[in-house]
Amino acid sequence: MNLSPLQKARYEYAPKLPGMLRNGISEICVKEGNETQSVADQDKIKALFPNTYGKKEITFEKGQNTSTAKKHVVGVILSGGQAPGGHNVITGLYDALKATNKENVLYGFKGGPDGLLKNDYVTFDDAFIDAYRNTGGFDIIGSGRTKLETKEQFAIVAENAKKNGLTAIVIIGGDDSNTNAATLAEYMAANNTGIQVIGCPKTIDGDLKNEDIEASFGFDTATKTYSEVIGNIERDANSAKKYWHFVKVMGRSASHVALECALETQPNICLIGEEVKAKKMSLSQIASQIADSVEKRAESAGNFGVAIIPEGIVEFVPEFSVLIAEINELLAGKKTEEFNALPNWAAKYEFIKAGLTAESFAVFALLPEFVQQQLFLERDPHGNVQVSLIESEKLFSALVKDELDKRKAAGTYKGKFAALHHFFGYEGRCAFPSNFDADYCYSLGYNAFMLIQYGYTGYLSKVSNLAKPAEEWVAGGMPITKMMNMERRNGEDKPVIRKALVELDGAPFKYFEAHRDAWAVETAFTYPGAIQYYGPSSVCDITTKTLALEKGLLK
Ligand code: FBP
């Protein structure tokens, strides 16, 4: 295989473990803390998880290892979207498992949860694992988005697990996958299978975090990757002084990625979906806010700038959500065929006009035609509008242009507006993990095996104190049920891990809010540059501004 120089060098990188895990397996003991309760709906969650609810928080410490010696056969899956560092969770898990007992075995189930259902797996050995150390991607075993949530699926997983002699399953995934890990753990316990289930917190979106989980892995590398390129674009914009760049960044439900990139690069505009929703902002209000920046900058800095748009933005705009719901209703059942049979866009437009309420039609009429058509072309398997496919970066630049044209006609704006569009998402999900993610992920995997060895199930591998050097990180585990509450999903009340949205009273947003008016007018761009893997720790090991602000390390 042809290896790039960096790939070769990264194979040699030794990820840093928390100090308490560095003394060798025989010197890791466990300290149990308090019993836990779910974040809300305690009675309901307790009733649904009678075997795994209320367990104690645990921390690992230096001391005599008192776990029961037992041969372990562990199965691991990667679940959901790629996130840098996934390979290192597996290498950390493998190293801890082999350091404990050479006879222990690690199976990698292929293609996400499907691998467990189809009993499709590989057996890891040193050579296999060594080829993936400190690399990005999930290609080691692949990933998938099948949801493991029904009793029938759990029964198949249990049967396959028994067939292979598994003692534990590790699920590396986001909030949904770890919710399913908790339910699988409960099933395994209720049926006395003896099979433990441990989760690891993954997602570039950064929305799996809470008072116990400080960060999901992959967020650090992905946001650094996007911030590097946004910084480069800012510098290009500031050199040429002729374009406004509209940059959409991933983050399906939360705006953490957009916010972190804004903190790193200080663009002129960054929309935060959670704020848009809280202030019930309309599309026109948002466009007008961006147009204000364009107009002011035209008078001072010039006709250029950078705006960051979170992927999930349109779903946060209340009037847009209502429009989507009405369109879904309008095309429900047989009406899609009727709509598709109409001869041209003009006829379809009349059908839409007749079917929407006056309020929603007014919103629809405001949209550029390509977005109007996108709303009716791209449907998911249930016939619903695929909101994630809407090119919101183009939508907002078109709305801003309309607003500026109006201002031009009124004689208040005299600048020029030329927009360029970008979407950064897949570019960051498989990047070589930053040192932070390489270290964090390896620690999560290593720690997951410690939880297995000590007999825990239904726990999330937890590594905290992350804004400090790795030596000071704290390793342990938290019952997943502690992070759960009841939510309405597809018409049913379900126990789920609470998704973390951007908190408008949180330090990262507050910092952004305090500076954005100046950034909107001045050219205050900052250029983070590429991720550095070698060099001083102050450059290579630093984590996100979000975490630093949350931990009070940045003011
Ligand atoms: P996870 O929540 O599974 O980690 O995935 C998040 C994400 O990267 C989003 O940012 C993005 O909207 C989505 O995955 C894209 O999914 P897909 O890979 O299926 O296109």
Coordinates of N, CA, C and O in Angstrom, one line a residue, residues 252-397:
R252 N -26.6 18.8 11.8 CA -28.0 18.6 11.3 C -29.0 19.3 12.3 O -29.9 19.9 11.8
S253 N -28.8 19.1 13.6 CA -29.8 19.6 14.5 C -29.3 20.7 15.4 O -30.1 21.5 15.9
A254 N -28.0 20.8 15.6 CA -27.5 21.8 16.5 C -26.5 22.7 15.8 O -25.9 22.3 14.8
S255 N -26.3 23.9 16.3 CA -25.4 24.8 15.6 C -24.0 24.9 16.3 O -23.3 25.9 16.1
H256 N -23.6 23.9 17.0 CA -22.3 23.9 17.7 C -21.1 24.1 16.7 O -20.2 24.8 17.0
V257 N -21.2 23.4 15.6 CA -20.1 23.4 14.6 C -19.9 24.9 14.1 O -18.8 25.4 14.1
A258 N -21.1 25.5 13.7 CA -21.0 26.8 13.2 C -20.5 27.8 14.2 O -19.6 28.6 14.0
L259 N -20.9 27.6 15.5 CA -20.5 28.5 16.5 C -19.0 28.4 16.8 O -18.3 29.4 16.9
E260 N -18.5 27.1 16.9 CA -17.1 26.9 17.1 C -16.3 27.5 15.9 O -15.2 28.2 16.2
C261 N -16.7 27.3 14.7 CA -16.0 27.9 13.6 C -16.0 29.4 13.6 O -15.0 30.1 13.3
A262 N -17.1 30.0 14.1 CA -17.1 31.4 14.2 C -16.2 31.9 15.3 O -15.5 32.9 15.1
L263 N -16.1 31.2 16.4 CA -15.2 31.6 17.5 C -13.7 31.5 17.0 O -12.9 32.3 17.4
E264 N -13.5 30.5 16.1 CA -12.1 30.4 15.6 C -11.7 31.4 14.5 O -10.6 31.7 14.3
T265 N -12.7 31.8 13.8 CA -12.4 32.6 12.6 C -12.9 34.0 12.6 O -12.6 34.8 11.7
Q266 N -13.8 34.4 13.5 CA -14.4 35.7 13.6 C -15.0 36.3 12.3 O -14.5 37.3 11.8
P267 N -15.9 35.5 11.7 CA -16.5 36.0 10.4 C -17.4 37.2 10.6 O -17.6 37.6 11.8
N268 N -17.9 37.8 9.6 CA -18.8 38.9 9.7 C -20.2 38.5 10.2 O -20.8 39.2 10.9
I269 N -20.6 37.3 9.8 CA -21.9 36.8 10.2 C -21.8 35.3 10.6 O -21.1 34.6 9.9
C270 N -22.5 34.9 11.6 CA -22.7 33.5 11.8 C -24.1 33.3 12.4 O -24.5 34.0 13.4
L271 N -24.9 32.6 11.7 CA -26.3 32.3 12.2 C -26.3 31.2 13.2 O -25.5 30.2 13.0
I272 N -27.0 31.3 14.2 CA -27.2 30.2 15.2 C -28.6 29.8 15.3 O -29.5 30.6 15.7
G273 N -28.9 28.6 14.8 CA -30.3 28.2 14.7 C -31.1 28.3 16.0 O -32.2 28.7 16.0
E274 N -30.4 28.0 17.1 CA -31.1 28.0 18.4 C -31.6 29.4 18.7 O -32.7 29.6 19.3
E275 N -30.8 30.4 18.3 CA -31.2 31.8 18.6 C -32.4 32.2 17.6 O -33.3 32.9 18.1
V276 N -32.2 31.8 16.4 CA -33.3 32.1 15.4 C -34.6 31.6 15.9 O -35.7 32.3 15.9
K277 N -34.6 30.4 16.5 CA -35.8 29.8 17.0 C -36.3 30.6 18.2 O -37.5 30.9 18.3
A278 N -35.4 30.8 19.2 CA -35.8 31.5 20.4 C -36.4 32.9 20.1 O -37.3 33.3 20.8
K279 N -35.8 33.5 19.1 CA -36.3 34.9 18.8 C -37.4 34.9 17.8 O -37.8 35.9 17.3
K280 N -37.8 33.7 17.4 CA -38.8 33.5 16.3 C -38.5 34.4 15.1 O -39.4 35.1 14.6
M281 N -37.3 34.3 14.6 CA -36.9 35.2 13.5 C -37.5 34.7 12.2 O -37.6 33.5 12.0
S282 N -37.8 35.6 11.3 CA -38.4 35.2 10.0 C -37.2 35.2 9.0 O -36.1 35.8 9.3
L283 N -37.4 34.6 7.8 CA -36.4 34.6 6.8 C -36.0 36.1 6.4 O -34.8 36.4 6.3
S284 N -37.0 36.9 6.3 CA -36.7 38.3 6.0 C -35.9 39.0 7.0 O -35.0 39.8 6.7
Q285 N -36.2 38.7 8.3 CA -35.4 39.4 9.4 C -34.0 38.9 9.3 O -33.0 39.8 9.4
I286 N -33.8 37.6 9.0 CA -32.4 37.1 9.0 C -31.7 37.8 7.8 O -30.5 38.3 7.9
A287 N -32.4 37.8 6.6 CA -31.8 38.4 5.4 C -31.4 39.9 5.7 O -30.4 40.4 5.3
S288 N -32.3 40.5 6.4 CA -32.1 42.0 6.6 C -30.9 42.2 7.5 O -30.1 43.1 7.3
Q289 N -30.7 41.3 8.5 CA -29.6 41.4 9.4 C -28.3 41.2 8.6 O -27.3 42.0 8.8
I290 N -28.3 40.3 7.7 CA -27.0 40.1 6.9 C -26.8 41.3 6.0 O -25.7 41.8 5.9
A291 N -27.9 41.7 5.4 CA -27.8 42.9 4.5 C -27.3 44.1 5.2 O -26.5 44.9 4.6
D292 N -27.6 44.3 6.5 CA -27.1 45.4 7.3 C -25.6 45.4 7.3 O -24.9 46.4 7.1
S293 N -25.0 44.1 7.5 CA -23.6 44.0 7.6 C -23.0 44.3 6.2 O -22.0 45.0 6.1
V294 N -23.6 43.8 5.1 CA -23.1 44.0 3.8 C -23.1 45.5 3.5 O -22.1 46.0 3.0
E295 N -24.1 46.2 3.9 CA -24.3 47.6 3.6 C -23.2 48.4 4.4 O -22.5 49.2 3.8
K296 N -23.1 48.1 5.7 CA -22.1 48.9 6.5 C -20.7 48.6 6.0 O -19.9 49.5 5.9
R297 N -20.4 47.4 5.7 CA -19.1 47.0 5.2 C -18.8 47.7 3.8 O -17.6 48.1 3.6
A298 N -19.8 47.8 3.0 CA -19.6 48.4 1.7 C -19.1 49.9 1.9 O -18.4 50.4 1.1
E299 N -19.6 50.5 3.0 CA -19.2 51.9 3.2 C -17.8 52.0 3.9 O -17.2 53.1 3.8
S300 N -17.4 51.0 4.5 CA -16.1 51.1 5.2 C -15.1 50.1 4.7 O -14.2 50.5 3.9
A301 N -15.2 48.8 5.0 CA -14.2 47.8 4.6 C -14.2 47.5 3.1 O -13.2 47.4 2.5
G302 N -15.4 47.4 2.5 CA -15.5 47.1 1.1 C -16.6 46.0 0.8 O -17.3 45.6 1.7
N303 N -16.7 45.6 -0.4 CA -17.8 44.7 -0.8 C -17.4 43.3 -0.6 O -17.4 42.5 -1.6
F304 N -17.0 42.9 0.5 CA -16.6 41.5 0.8 C -16.9 41.1 2.2 O -17.0 42.0 3.1
G305 N -17.0 39.8 2.4 CA -17.3 39.4 3.8 C -17.5 37.9 3.8 O -17.4 37.2 2.7
V306 N -17.7 37.3 5.0 CA -17.9 35.9 5.2 C -19.0 35.7 6.1 O -19.1 36.3 7.2
A307 N -20.0 34.8 5.7 CA -21.1 34.4 6.6 C -21.1 32.9 6.7 O -21.0 32.2 5.8
I308 N -21.3 32.5 8.0 CA -21.3 31.0 8.3 C -22.8 30.7 8.6 O -23.5 31.3 9.3
I309 N -23.3 29.6 7.9 CA -24.7 29.2 8.0 C -24.7 27.7 8.5 O -24.1 26.9 7.9
P310 N -25.3 27.4 9.6 CA -25.4 26.0 10.1 C -26.3 25.2 9.2 O -27.4 25.7 8.8
E311 N -26.0 24.0 9.0 CA -26.7 23.1 8.1 C -28.2 23.0 8.4 O -29.1 23.1 7.5
G312 N -28.5 23.0 9.7 CA -29.9 22.8 10.1 C -30.7 24.0 10.2 O -31.9 24.0 10.7
I313 N -30.2 25.2 9.7 CA -30.8 26.5 10.0 C -32.3 26.6 9.7 O -33.1 27.1 10.5
V314 N -32.7 26.1 8.5 CA -34.1 26.4 8.1 C -35.1 25.8 9.0 O -36.2 26.3 9.2
E315 N -34.7 24.6 9.6 CA -35.7 24.0 10.5 C -35.9 24.8 11.8 O -36.9 24.6 12.6
F316 N -35.0 25.7 12.1 CA -35.1 26.6 13.3 C -36.0 27.8 13.0 O -36.3 28.6 13.9
V317 N -36.2 28.1 11.7 CA -37.0 29.3 11.4 C -38.5 28.9 11.5 O -39.0 28.1 10.7
P318 N -39.2 29.5 12.5 CA -40.6 29.0 12.7 C -41.5 29.0 11.5 O -42.1 28.0 11.2
E319 N -41.5 30.1 10.7 CA -42.4 30.1 9.6 C -42.0 29.1 8.5 O -42.8 28.6 7.8
F320 N -40.7 28.7 8.5 CA -40.3 27.8 7.5 C -40.7 26.4 7.9 O -41.1 25.5 7.1
S321 N -40.6 26.1 9.2 CA -41.1 24.8 9.7 C -42.6 24.6 9.5 O -43.0 23.5 9.1
V322 N -43.3 25.6 9.6 CA -44.8 25.5 9.3 C -45.0 25.2 7.8 O -45.8 24.4 7.5
L323 N -44.2 25.9 7.0 CA -44.3 25.7 5.6 C -44.0 24.3 5.2 O -44.8 23.6 4.4
I324 N -42.9 23.7 5.8 CA -42.6 22.4 5.5 C -43.7 21.4 5.9 O -44.0 20.5 5.2
A325 N -44.2 21.6 7.1 CA -45.3 20.8 7.6 C -46.5 20.8 6.6 O -47.1 19.8 6.3
E326 N -46.8 22.0 6.2 CA -47.9 22.2 5.2 C -47.7 21.5 3.9 O -48.5 20.8 3.3
I327 N -46.4 21.6 3.4 CA -46.1 20.9 2.2 C -46.2 19.4 2.3 O -46.7 18.7 1.5
N328 N -45.7 18.9 3.5 CA -45.8 17.4 3.7 C -47.2 17.0 3.7 O -47.6 15.9 3.1
E329 N -48.1 17.8 4.3 CA -49.5 17.5 4.3 C -50.1 17.6 2.9 O -50.9 16.7 2.4
L330 N -49.7 18.6 2.1 CA -50.2 18.9 0.8 C -49.9 17.7 -0.1 O -50.7 17.4 -1.0
L331 N -48.8 17.1 0.1 CA -48.4 16.0 -0.9 C -48.6 14.6 -0.3 O -48.1 13.6 -0.8
A332 N -49.4 14.5 0.9 CA -49.5 13.2 1.5 C -50.3 12.3 0.6 O -51.2 12.7 -0.2
G333 N -50.0 11.0 0.7 CA -50.8 10.0 0.0 C -50.8 10.1 -1.5 O -49.7 10.4 -2.1
K334 N -51.9 10.0 -2.1 CA -52.1 10.0 -3.5 C -51.8 11.4 -4.2 O -51.6 11.5 -5.4
K335 N -51.8 12.5 -3.3 CA -51.7 13.8 -3.9 C -50.3 14.0 -4.6 O -50.2 14.9 -5.4
T336 N -49.3 13.2 -4.2 CA -48.0 13.4 -4.8 C -48.1 13.0 -6.3 O -47.6 13.7 -7.2
E337 N -48.9 11.9 -6.6 CA -49.1 11.5 -8.0 C -49.8 12.7 -8.8 O -49.4 13.0 -9.9
E338 N -50.8 13.2 -8.2 CA -51.6 14.3 -8.8 C -50.6 15.5 -9.1 O -50.6 16.0 -10.2
F339 N -49.8 15.8 -8.1 CA -48.9 16.9 -8.3 C -47.9 16.6 -9.4 O -47.6 17.4 -10.3
N340 N -47.3 15.4 -9.4 CA -46.3 15.0 -10.4 C -46.9 15.0 -11.8 O -46.1 15.2 -12.8
A341 N -48.2 14.7 -11.9 CA -48.8 14.6 -13.3 C -49.0 16.0 -13.9 O -49.3 16.1 -15.1
L342 N -48.9 17.1 -13.1 CA -49.1 18.4 -13.7 C -48.1 18.8 -14.7 O -46.9 18.4 -14.5
P343 N -48.5 19.4 -15.8 CA -47.6 19.5 -17.0 C -46.3 20.4 -16.8 O -45.3 20.1 -17.4
N344 N -46.4 21.4 -16.0 CA -45.2 22.3 -15.9 C -45.2 23.0 -14.5 O -46.1 22.9 -13.7
W345 N -44.1 23.8 -14.3 CA -43.9 24.4 -13.0 C -45.0 25.5 -12.7 O -45.5 25.6 -11.6
A346 N -45.5 26.1 -13.8 CA -46.6 27.1 -13.6 C -47.8 26.5 -13.0 O -48.5 27.0 -12.1
A347 N -48.2 25.3 -13.6 CA -49.4 24.6 -13.1 C -49.1 24.1 -11.6 O -50.0 24.1 -10.8
K348 N -47.9 23.6 -11.4 CA -47.6 23.1 -10.0 C -47.6 24.3 -9.0 O -48.1 24.2 -7.9
Y349 N -47.2 25.5 -9.5 CA -47.2 26.6 -8.6 C -48.6 27.0 -8.2 O -48.9 27.3 -7.0
E350 N -49.5 26.9 -9.2 CA -50.9 27.2 -8.8 C -51.5 26.2 -7.8 O -52.2 26.5 -6.9
F351 N -51.1 24.9 -8.0 CA -51.5 23.8 -7.1 C -51.0 24.1 -5.7 O -51.8 24.0 -4.7
I352 N -49.8 24.6 -5.6 CA -49.2 24.9 -4.3 C -49.9 26.1 -3.7 O -50.3 26.1 -2.5
K353 N -50.2 27.1 -4.5 CA -50.8 28.3 -4.0 C -52.2 28.0 -3.4 O -52.6 28.5 -2.4
A354 N -52.9 27.1 -4.1 CA -54.3 26.7 -3.7 C -54.2 25.9 -2.4 O -55.1 25.9 -1.6
G355 N -53.1 25.1 -2.2 CA -53.1 24.2 -1.1 C -52.5 24.7 0.2 O -52.7 24.1 1.3
L356 N -51.7 25.8 0.1 CA -51.1 26.4 1.3 C -52.0 27.4 2.0 O -52.7 28.1 1.3
T357 N -51.7 27.6 3.3 CA -52.4 28.8 3.9 C -51.8 30.1 3.3 O -50.7 30.0 2.8
A358 N -52.5 31.2 3.5 CA -52.0 32.4 3.0 C -50.6 32.8 3.6 O -49.7 33.2 2.9
E359 N -50.5 32.5 4.9 CA -49.2 32.8 5.6 C -48.0 32.0 5.0 O -47.0 32.5 4.7
S360 N -48.3 30.7 4.8 CA -47.2 29.8 4.3 C -46.9 30.2 2.9 O -45.8 30.1 2.4
F361 N -48.0 30.5 2.1 CA -47.7 30.8 0.7 C -46.9 32.1 0.6 O -46.0 32.2 -0.3
A362 N -47.1 33.0 1.5 CA -46.3 34.3 1.5 C -44.8 33.9 1.8 O -43.9 34.5 1.1
V363 N -44.5 33.0 2.6 CA -43.1 32.5 2.9 C -42.6 31.8 1.6 O -41.5 32.1 1.2
F364 N -43.4 31.0 1.1 CA -43.0 30.2 -0.1 C -42.7 31.2 -1.3 O -41.7 31.0 -2.0
A365 N -43.5 32.2 -1.4 CA -43.4 33.2 -2.5 C -42.1 34.0 -2.4 O -41.5 34.4 -3.4
L366 N -41.6 34.1 -1.1 CA -40.3 34.8 -0.9 C -39.1 34.0 -1.3 O -38.0 34.6 -1.6
L367 N -39.2 32.7 -1.4 CA -38.1 31.9 -1.7 C -37.7 32.0 -3.2 O -38.5 32.1 -4.1
P368 N -36.3 31.9 -3.4 CA -35.9 31.9 -4.8 C -36.5 30.6 -5.5 O -36.7 29.6 -4.8
E369 N -36.7 30.7 -6.8 CA -37.4 29.5 -7.5 C -36.7 28.2 -7.3 O -37.3 27.2 -7.2
F370 N -35.3 28.2 -7.3 CA -34.6 26.9 -7.2 C -34.9 26.3 -5.8 O -35.0 25.0 -5.8
V371 N -35.1 27.1 -4.8 CA -35.4 26.5 -3.5 C -36.9 26.0 -3.5 O -37.2 24.9 -3.0
Q372 N -37.8 26.8 -4.1 CA -39.2 26.4 -4.2 C -39.2 25.0 -4.9 O -39.9 24.1 -4.4
Q373 N -38.5 24.8 -6.0 CA -38.5 23.6 -6.7 C -37.9 22.4 -5.9 O -38.4 21.3 -5.9
Q374 N -36.8 22.8 -5.2 CA -36.1 21.8 -4.4 C -37.1 21.2 -3.3 O -37.1 20.0 -3.1
L375 N -38.0 22.0 -2.8 CA -38.9 21.6 -1.8 C -39.8 20.5 -2.3 O -40.4 19.7 -1.6
F376 N -40.0 20.5 -3.6 CA -41.0 19.6 -4.2 C -40.3 18.4 -4.9 O -40.9 17.4 -5.3
L377 N -39.0 18.6 -5.2 CA -38.3 17.5 -5.9 C -37.8 16.5 -5.0 O -37.9 15.3 -5.2
E378 N -37.1 16.9 -3.9 CA -36.4 16.0 -3.1 C -37.3 15.5 -1.9 O -37.6 16.3 -1.0
R379 N -37.7 14.3 -2.0 CA -38.5 13.7 -0.9 C -37.8 12.5 -0.3 O -37.1 11.8 -0.9
D380 N -38.1 12.4 1.0 CA -37.5 11.2 1.7 C -38.5 10.0 1.4 O -39.5 10.1 0.8
P381 N -38.1 8.8 1.9 CA -38.9 7.6 1.6 C -40.3 7.7 2.1 O -41.3 7.0 1.7
H382 N -40.6 8.6 3.1 CA -41.9 8.7 3.7 C -42.7 9.8 2.9 O -43.8 10.2 3.3
G383 N -42.0 10.4 1.9 CA -42.7 11.4 1.1 C -42.5 12.8 1.7 O -43.1 13.8 1.2
N384 N -41.7 13.0 2.7 CA -41.5 14.3 3.3 C -40.4 15.1 2.6 O -39.5 14.5 2.1
V385 N -40.5 16.4 2.8 CA -39.4 17.3 2.2 C -38.1 16.9 2.9 O -38.1 16.8 4.2
Q386 N -37.0 16.8 2.2 CA -35.7 16.6 2.8 C -35.0 17.9 3.0 O -34.3 18.4 2.2
V387 N -35.3 18.4 4.2 CA -34.8 19.7 4.6 C -33.3 19.8 4.5 O -32.8 20.9 4.1
S388 N -32.6 18.7 4.8 CA -31.1 18.8 4.9 C -30.6 19.0 3.5 O -29.4 19.4 3.3
L389 N -31.4 18.8 2.4 CA -30.8 19.0 1.1 C -31.0 20.4 0.6 O -30.6 20.8 -0.5
I390 N -31.7 21.2 1.3 CA -32.0 22.6 0.9 C -30.6 23.4 1.0 O -29.9 23.3 2.0
E391 N -30.3 24.0 -0.1 CA -29.0 24.8 -0.1 C -29.2 26.1 0.6 O -29.4 27.1 -0.1
S392 N -29.2 26.1 1.9 CA -29.5 27.3 2.7 C -28.5 28.4 2.4 O -28.8 29.6 2.6
E393 N -27.2 28.0 2.1 CA -26.2 29.1 1.9 C -26.6 29.9 0.6 O -26.5 31.1 0.6
K394 N -27.2 29.2 -0.4 CA -27.7 29.9 -1.6 C -29.0 30.6 -1.3 O -29.2 31.7 -1.8
L395 N -29.8 30.0 -0.5 CA -31.1 30.6 -0.1 C -30.9 32.0 0.5 O -31.4 33.0 0.1
F396 N -30.0 32.0 1.5 CA -29.8 33.2 2.2 C -29.1 34.3 1.4 O -29.4 35.5 1.4
S397 N -28.1 33.9 0.5 CA -27.5 34.9 -0.3 C -28.5 35.5 -1.3 O -28.5 36.7 -1.6

